[in-house]
PDB file of C-alpha atoms in Angstrom:
ATOM      1  CA  UNK A   1     -30.254  49.242  85.193  1.00  0.00           C
ATOM      2  CA  UNK A   2     -34.046  48.909  85.308  1.00  0.00           C
ATOM      3  CA  UNK A   3     -33.843  45.152  84.782  1.00  0.00           C
ATOM      4  CA  UNK A   4     -31.251  44.827  87.544  1.00  0.00           C
ATOM      5  CA  UNK A   5     -33.427  46.933  89.840  1.00  0.00           C
ATOM      6  CA  UNK A   6     -36.411  44.646  89.235  1.00  0.00           C
ATOM      7  CA  UNK A   7     -34.397  41.554  90.128  1.00  0.00           C
ATOM      8  CA  UNK A   8     -32.900  43.213  93.199  1.00  0.00           C
ATOM      9  CA  UNK A   9     -36.384  44.244  94.325  1.00  0.00           C
ATOM     10  CA  UNK A  10     -37.509  40.612  94.048  1.00  0.00           C
ATOM     11  CA  UNK A  11     -34.510  39.168  95.896  1.00  0.00           C
ATOM     12  CA  UNK A  12     -33.955  41.901  98.495  1.00  0.00           C
ATOM     13  CA  UNK A  13     -36.862  44.384  98.665  1.00  0.00           C
ATOM     14  CA  UNK A  14     -35.473  46.127 101.763  1.00  0.00           C
ATOM     15  CA  UNK A  15     -32.023  46.866 100.322  1.00  0.00           C
ATOM     16  CA  UNK A  16     -31.076  50.391 101.367  1.00  0.00           C
ATOM     17  CA  UNK A  17     -29.096  51.639  98.355  1.00  0.00           C
ATOM     18  CA  UNK A  18     -31.111  49.855  95.669  1.00  0.00           C
ATOM     19  CA  UNK A  19     -30.588  52.564  93.013  1.00  0.00           C
ATOM     20  CA  UNK A  20     -26.802  52.538  93.389  1.00  0.00           C
ATOM     21  CA  UNK A  21     -26.561  48.746  93.393  1.00  0.00           C
ATOM     22  CA  UNK A  22     -28.892  48.505  90.376  1.00  0.00           C
ATOM     23  CA  UNK A  23     -26.608  50.854  88.459  1.00  0.00           C
ATOM     24  CA  UNK A  24     -23.503  48.870  89.464  1.00  0.00           C
ATOM     25  CA  UNK A  25     -25.156  45.591  88.478  1.00  0.00           C
ATOM     26  CA  UNK A  26     -26.839  46.828  85.295  1.00  0.00           C
ATOM     27  CA  UNK A  27     -23.818  48.593  83.840  1.00  0.00           C
ATOM     28  CA  UNK A  28     -21.520  45.870  85.132  1.00  0.00           C
ATOM     29  CA  UNK A  29     -23.629  43.208  83.420  1.00  0.00           C
ATOM     30  CA  UNK A  30     -23.065  44.734  80.002  1.00  0.00           C
ATOM     31  CA  UNK A  31     -19.345  45.332  80.563  1.00  0.00           C
ATOM     32  CA  UNK A  32     -18.850  41.833  81.978  1.00  0.00           C
ATOM     33  CA  UNK A  33     -20.657  40.234  79.043  1.00  0.00           C
ATOM     34  CA  UNK A  34     -18.378  42.040  76.630  1.00  0.00           C
ATOM     35  CA  UNK A  35     -15.209  41.131  78.542  1.00  0.00           C
ATOM     36  CA  UNK A  36     -16.032  37.469  79.258  1.00  0.00           C
ATOM     37  CA  UNK A  37     -15.873  36.640  75.564  1.00  0.00           C
ATOM     38  CA  UNK A  38     -12.530  36.202  73.840  1.00  0.00           C
ATOM     39  CA  UNK A  39     -11.767  39.541  72.260  1.00  0.00           C
ATOM     40  CA  UNK A  40     -11.214  38.019  68.816  1.00  0.00           C
ATOM     41  CA  UNK A  41     -14.511  36.116  68.706  1.00  0.00           C
ATOM     42  CA  UNK A  42     -17.998  37.255  67.760  1.00  0.00           C
ATOM     43  CA  UNK A  43     -20.823  36.810  70.246  1.00  0.00           C
ATOM     44  CA  UNK A  44     -24.558  37.302  70.567  1.00  0.00           C
ATOM     45  CA  UNK A  45     -25.974  39.960  72.854  1.00  0.00           C
ATOM     46  CA  UNK A  46     -29.367  39.578  74.503  1.00  0.00           C
ATOM     47  CA  UNK A  47     -30.041  42.061  77.289  1.00  0.00           C
ATOM     48  CA  UNK A  48     -32.323  39.683  79.180  1.00  0.00           C
ATOM     49  CA  UNK A  49     -29.551  37.062  79.303  1.00  0.00           C
ATOM     50  CA  UNK A  50     -26.830  39.542  80.243  1.00  0.00           C
ATOM     51  CA  UNK A  51     -28.576  40.955  83.329  1.00  0.00           C
ATOM     52  CA  UNK A  52     -29.704  37.623  84.802  1.00  0.00           C
ATOM     53  CA  UNK A  53     -28.495  36.711  88.276  1.00  0.00           C
ATOM     54  CA  UNK A  54     -28.063  33.114  87.088  1.00  0.00           C
ATOM     55  CA  UNK A  55     -25.697  31.689  84.518  1.00  0.00           C
ATOM     56  CA  UNK A  56     -22.353  32.975  83.359  1.00  0.00           C
ATOM     57  CA  UNK A  57     -23.068  36.650  83.942  1.00  0.00           C
ATOM     58  CA  UNK A  58     -21.590  39.591  85.794  1.00  0.00           C
ATOM     59  CA  UNK A  59     -24.596  39.819  88.128  1.00  0.00           C
ATOM     60  CA  UNK A  60     -24.096  36.139  89.007  1.00  0.00           C
ATOM     61  CA  UNK A  61     -20.517  36.875  90.098  1.00  0.00           C
ATOM     62  CA  UNK A  62     -21.575  40.034  91.942  1.00  0.00           C
ATOM     63  CA  UNK A  63     -24.352  38.128  93.703  1.00  0.00           C
ATOM     64  CA  UNK A  64     -21.943  35.363  94.757  1.00  0.00           C
ATOM     65  CA  UNK A  65     -19.702  38.054  96.247  1.00  0.00           C
ATOM     66  CA  UNK A  66     -22.635  39.640  98.085  1.00  0.00           C
ATOM     67  CA  UNK A  67     -23.770  36.238  99.393  1.00  0.00           C
ATOM     68  CA  UNK A  68     -20.272  35.498 100.706  1.00  0.00           C
ATOM     69  CA  UNK A  69     -20.102  38.936 102.339  1.00  0.00           C
ATOM     70  CA  UNK A  70     -23.432  38.224 104.012  1.00  0.00           C
ATOM     71  CA  UNK A  71     -22.072  34.997 105.504  1.00  0.00           C
ATOM     72  CA  UNK A  72     -19.027  36.822 106.869  1.00  0.00           C
ATOM     73  CA  UNK A  73     -21.196  39.589 108.324  1.00  0.00           C
ATOM     74  CA  UNK A  74     -23.545  37.085 109.959  1.00  0.00           C
ATOM     75  CA  UNK A  75     -20.565  35.336 111.565  1.00  0.00           C
ATOM     76  CA  UNK A  76     -18.808  38.640 112.368  1.00  0.00           C
ATOM     77  CA  UNK A  77     -15.686  36.998 110.936  1.00  0.00           C
ATOM     78  CA  UNK A  78     -12.369  38.696 110.333  1.00  0.00           C
ATOM     79  CA  UNK A  79      -9.451  36.421 109.449  1.00  0.00           C
ATOM     80  CA  UNK A  80      -6.497  36.252 111.796  1.00  0.00           C
ATOM     81  CA  UNK A  81      -3.406  36.708 109.624  1.00  0.00           C
ATOM     82  CA  UNK A  82      -1.221  34.989 112.216  1.00  0.00           C
ATOM     83  CA  UNK A  83      -3.343  31.849 112.191  1.00  0.00           C
ATOM     84  CA  UNK A  84      -3.117  28.886 109.842  1.00  0.00           C
ATOM     85  CA  UNK A  85      -6.471  27.606 108.612  1.00  0.00           C
ATOM     86  CA  UNK A  86      -6.901  24.072 107.297  1.00  0.00           C
ATOM     87  CA  UNK A  87      -9.890  22.277 105.833  1.00  0.00           C
ATOM     88  CA  UNK A  88     -10.305  18.538 105.560  1.00  0.00           C
ATOM     89  CA  UNK A  89     -13.482  18.275 103.486  1.00  0.00           C
ATOM     90  CA  UNK A  90     -13.763  17.394  99.812  1.00  0.00           C
ATOM     91  CA  UNK A  91     -16.374  20.076  99.107  1.00  0.00           C
ATOM     92  CA  UNK A  92     -13.847  22.882  99.582  1.00  0.00           C
ATOM     93  CA  UNK A  93     -11.264  21.422  97.229  1.00  0.00           C
ATOM     94  CA  UNK A  94     -12.574  22.947  93.969  1.00  0.00           C
ATOM     95  CA  UNK A  95     -12.692  26.407  95.559  1.00  0.00           C
ATOM     96  CA  UNK A  96      -9.182  25.984  96.973  1.00  0.00           C
ATOM     97  CA  UNK A  97      -7.779  24.933  93.582  1.00  0.00           C
ATOM     98  CA  UNK A  98      -9.212  28.063  91.932  1.00  0.00           C
ATOM     99  CA  UNK A  99      -7.771  30.251  94.679  1.00  0.00           C
ATOM    100  CA  UNK A 100      -4.390  28.567  94.339  1.00  0.00           C
ATOM    101  CA  UNK A 101      -4.313  29.119  90.558  1.00  0.00           C
ATOM    102  CA  UNK A 102      -5.202  32.806  90.852  1.00  0.00           C
ATOM    103  CA  UNK A 103      -1.699  34.262  90.329  1.00  0.00           C
ATOM    104  CA  UNK A 104      -1.146  32.261  87.138  1.00  0.00           C
ATOM    105  CA  UNK A 105      -4.638  33.215  85.917  1.00  0.00           C
ATOM    106  CA  UNK A 106      -3.847  36.908  86.274  1.00  0.00           C
ATOM    107  CA  UNK A 107      -0.448  36.422  84.630  1.00  0.00           C
ATOM    108  CA  UNK A 108      -2.050  34.590  81.706  1.00  0.00           C
ATOM    109  CA  UNK A 109      -4.594  37.397  81.233  1.00  0.00           C
ATOM    110  CA  UNK A 110      -1.797  39.964  81.230  1.00  0.00           C
ATOM    111  CA  UNK A 111       0.454  37.986  78.873  1.00  0.00           C
ATOM    112  CA  UNK A 112      -2.365  37.488  76.366  1.00  0.00           C
ATOM    113  CA  UNK A 113      -3.984  40.917  76.848  1.00  0.00           C
ATOM    114  CA  UNK A 114      -7.150  38.902  77.376  1.00  0.00           C
ATOM    115  CA  UNK A 115      -9.625  40.090  80.045  1.00  0.00           C
ATOM    116  CA  UNK A 116     -11.876  37.098  79.326  1.00  0.00           C
ATOM    117  CA  UNK A 117      -9.415  34.948  81.301  1.00  0.00           C
ATOM    118  CA  UNK A 118     -10.240  36.965  84.422  1.00  0.00           C
ATOM    119  CA  UNK A 119     -13.975  36.976  83.715  1.00  0.00           C
ATOM    120  CA  UNK A 120     -13.996  33.215  83.195  1.00  0.00           C
ATOM    121  CA  UNK A 121     -12.045  32.727  86.434  1.00  0.00           C
ATOM    122  CA  UNK A 122     -14.599  34.798  88.324  1.00  0.00           C
ATOM    123  CA  UNK A 123     -17.438  32.698  86.897  1.00  0.00           C
ATOM    124  CA  UNK A 124     -15.718  29.433  87.830  1.00  0.00           C
ATOM    125  CA  UNK A 125     -14.955  30.716  91.335  1.00  0.00           C
ATOM    126  CA  UNK A 126     -18.528  31.947  91.835  1.00  0.00           C
ATOM    127  CA  UNK A 127     -19.879  28.593  90.623  1.00  0.00           C
ATOM    128  CA  UNK A 128     -17.508  26.622  92.859  1.00  0.00           C
ATOM    129  CA  UNK A 129     -18.365  28.829  95.831  1.00  0.00           C
ATOM    130  CA  UNK A 130     -22.118  28.462  95.236  1.00  0.00           C
ATOM    131  CA  UNK A 131     -21.748  24.681  95.042  1.00  0.00           C
ATOM    132  CA  UNK A 132     -19.685  24.738  98.253  1.00  0.00           C
ATOM    133  CA  UNK A 133     -22.271  26.962  99.927  1.00  0.00           C
ATOM    134  CA  UNK A 134     -25.101  24.644  98.878  1.00  0.00           C
ATOM    135  CA  UNK A 135     -23.362  21.503 100.161  1.00  0.00           C
ATOM    136  CA  UNK A 136     -21.661  22.775 103.318  1.00  0.00           C
ATOM    137  CA  UNK A 137     -22.986  24.180 106.553  1.00  0.00           C
ATOM    138  CA  UNK A 138     -20.465  26.993 106.714  1.00  0.00           C
ATOM    139  CA  UNK A 139     -21.726  28.380 110.018  1.00  0.00           C
ATOM    140  CA  UNK A 140     -21.977  24.990 111.763  1.00  0.00           C
ATOM    141  CA  UNK A 141     -20.387  25.163 115.195  1.00  0.00           C
ATOM    142  CA  UNK A 142     -17.416  22.796 115.001  1.00  0.00           C
ATOM    143  CA  UNK A 143     -13.619  22.864 114.842  1.00  0.00           C
ATOM    144  CA  UNK A 144     -13.675  23.659 111.083  1.00  0.00           C
ATOM    145  CA  UNK A 145     -15.957  26.728 111.262  1.00  0.00           C
ATOM    146  CA  UNK A 146     -13.173  29.326 111.238  1.00  0.00           C
ATOM    147  CA  UNK A 147     -11.402  27.567 108.377  1.00  0.00           C
ATOM    148  CA  UNK A 148     -14.620  27.513 106.331  1.00  0.00           C
ATOM    149  CA  UNK A 149     -15.125  31.212 107.036  1.00  0.00           C
ATOM    150  CA  UNK A 150     -11.517  31.919 106.042  1.00  0.00           C
ATOM    151  CA  UNK A 151     -12.235  30.187 102.734  1.00  0.00           C
ATOM    152  CA  UNK A 152     -15.346  32.327 102.247  1.00  0.00           C
ATOM    153  CA  UNK A 153     -13.241  35.406 103.030  1.00  0.00           C
ATOM    154  CA  UNK A 154     -10.660  34.385 100.404  1.00  0.00           C
ATOM    155  CA  UNK A 155     -13.465  33.986  97.863  1.00  0.00           C
ATOM    156  CA  UNK A 156     -14.718  37.527  98.577  1.00  0.00           C
ATOM    157  CA  UNK A 157     -11.226  38.950  98.130  1.00  0.00           C
ATOM    158  CA  UNK A 158     -10.677  37.237  94.780  1.00  0.00           C
ATOM    159  CA  UNK A 159     -14.138  37.908  93.376  1.00  0.00           C
ATOM    160  CA  UNK A 160     -13.825  41.564  94.316  1.00  0.00           C
ATOM    161  CA  UNK A 161     -10.386  41.741  92.701  1.00  0.00           C
ATOM    162  CA  UNK A 162     -11.591  39.971  89.535  1.00  0.00           C
ATOM    163  CA  UNK A 163     -14.444  42.446  89.240  1.00  0.00           C
ATOM    164  CA  UNK A 164     -12.154  45.398  89.964  1.00  0.00           C
ATOM    165  CA  UNK A 165      -9.717  44.299  87.264  1.00  0.00           C
ATOM    166  CA  UNK A 166     -12.634  44.203  84.833  1.00  0.00           C
ATOM    167  CA  UNK A 167     -13.725  47.706  85.877  1.00  0.00           C
ATOM    168  CA  UNK A 168     -16.785  46.556  87.845  1.00  0.00           C
ATOM    169  CA  UNK A 169     -18.082  47.015  91.376  1.00  0.00           C
ATOM    170  CA  UNK A 170     -18.533  44.250  93.911  1.00  0.00           C
ATOM    171  CA  UNK A 171     -21.582  45.247  95.977  1.00  0.00           C
ATOM    172  CA  UNK A 172     -21.553  43.918  99.517  1.00  0.00           C
ATOM    173  CA  UNK A 173     -25.356  43.548  99.472  1.00  0.00           C
ATOM    174  CA  UNK A 174     -27.731  42.883  96.614  1.00  0.00           C
TER     175      UNK A 174
END
């Protein structure tokens, strides 16, 4: 929790509920690390690695969720369920494929009694989203803006659900 609080203080010193978020991230980091590994395999545990906001960690997934929530808040975006959104850029394709495979991912985790399937999905989705975010001007004013925001919204829904299924919180700000 202390390590998470230090990193949060560096990245967002004005965060209002820093103590609560640090607890969610710190405890979540340890739980996520345990659940991301196949339950029948041995693994190494290094606290410094587990609580990092980079790499294949719970805090990385939580931070991707918070970043996506920030984009939606900045745009004041709420998806219109009656509207069809379509993207025509290659950058979104990896994110879309992971969203599309979500039901089978959850089914596979249930069939195998293997939470690591969900944890690995959340890592892949967070990585794909971060790559998309780095290469795409999501808030650019053009005819694709709402579709890009709808994709970001879908990412927040799935990351939050992945984390929930693993017993973790998905802070909206970090």
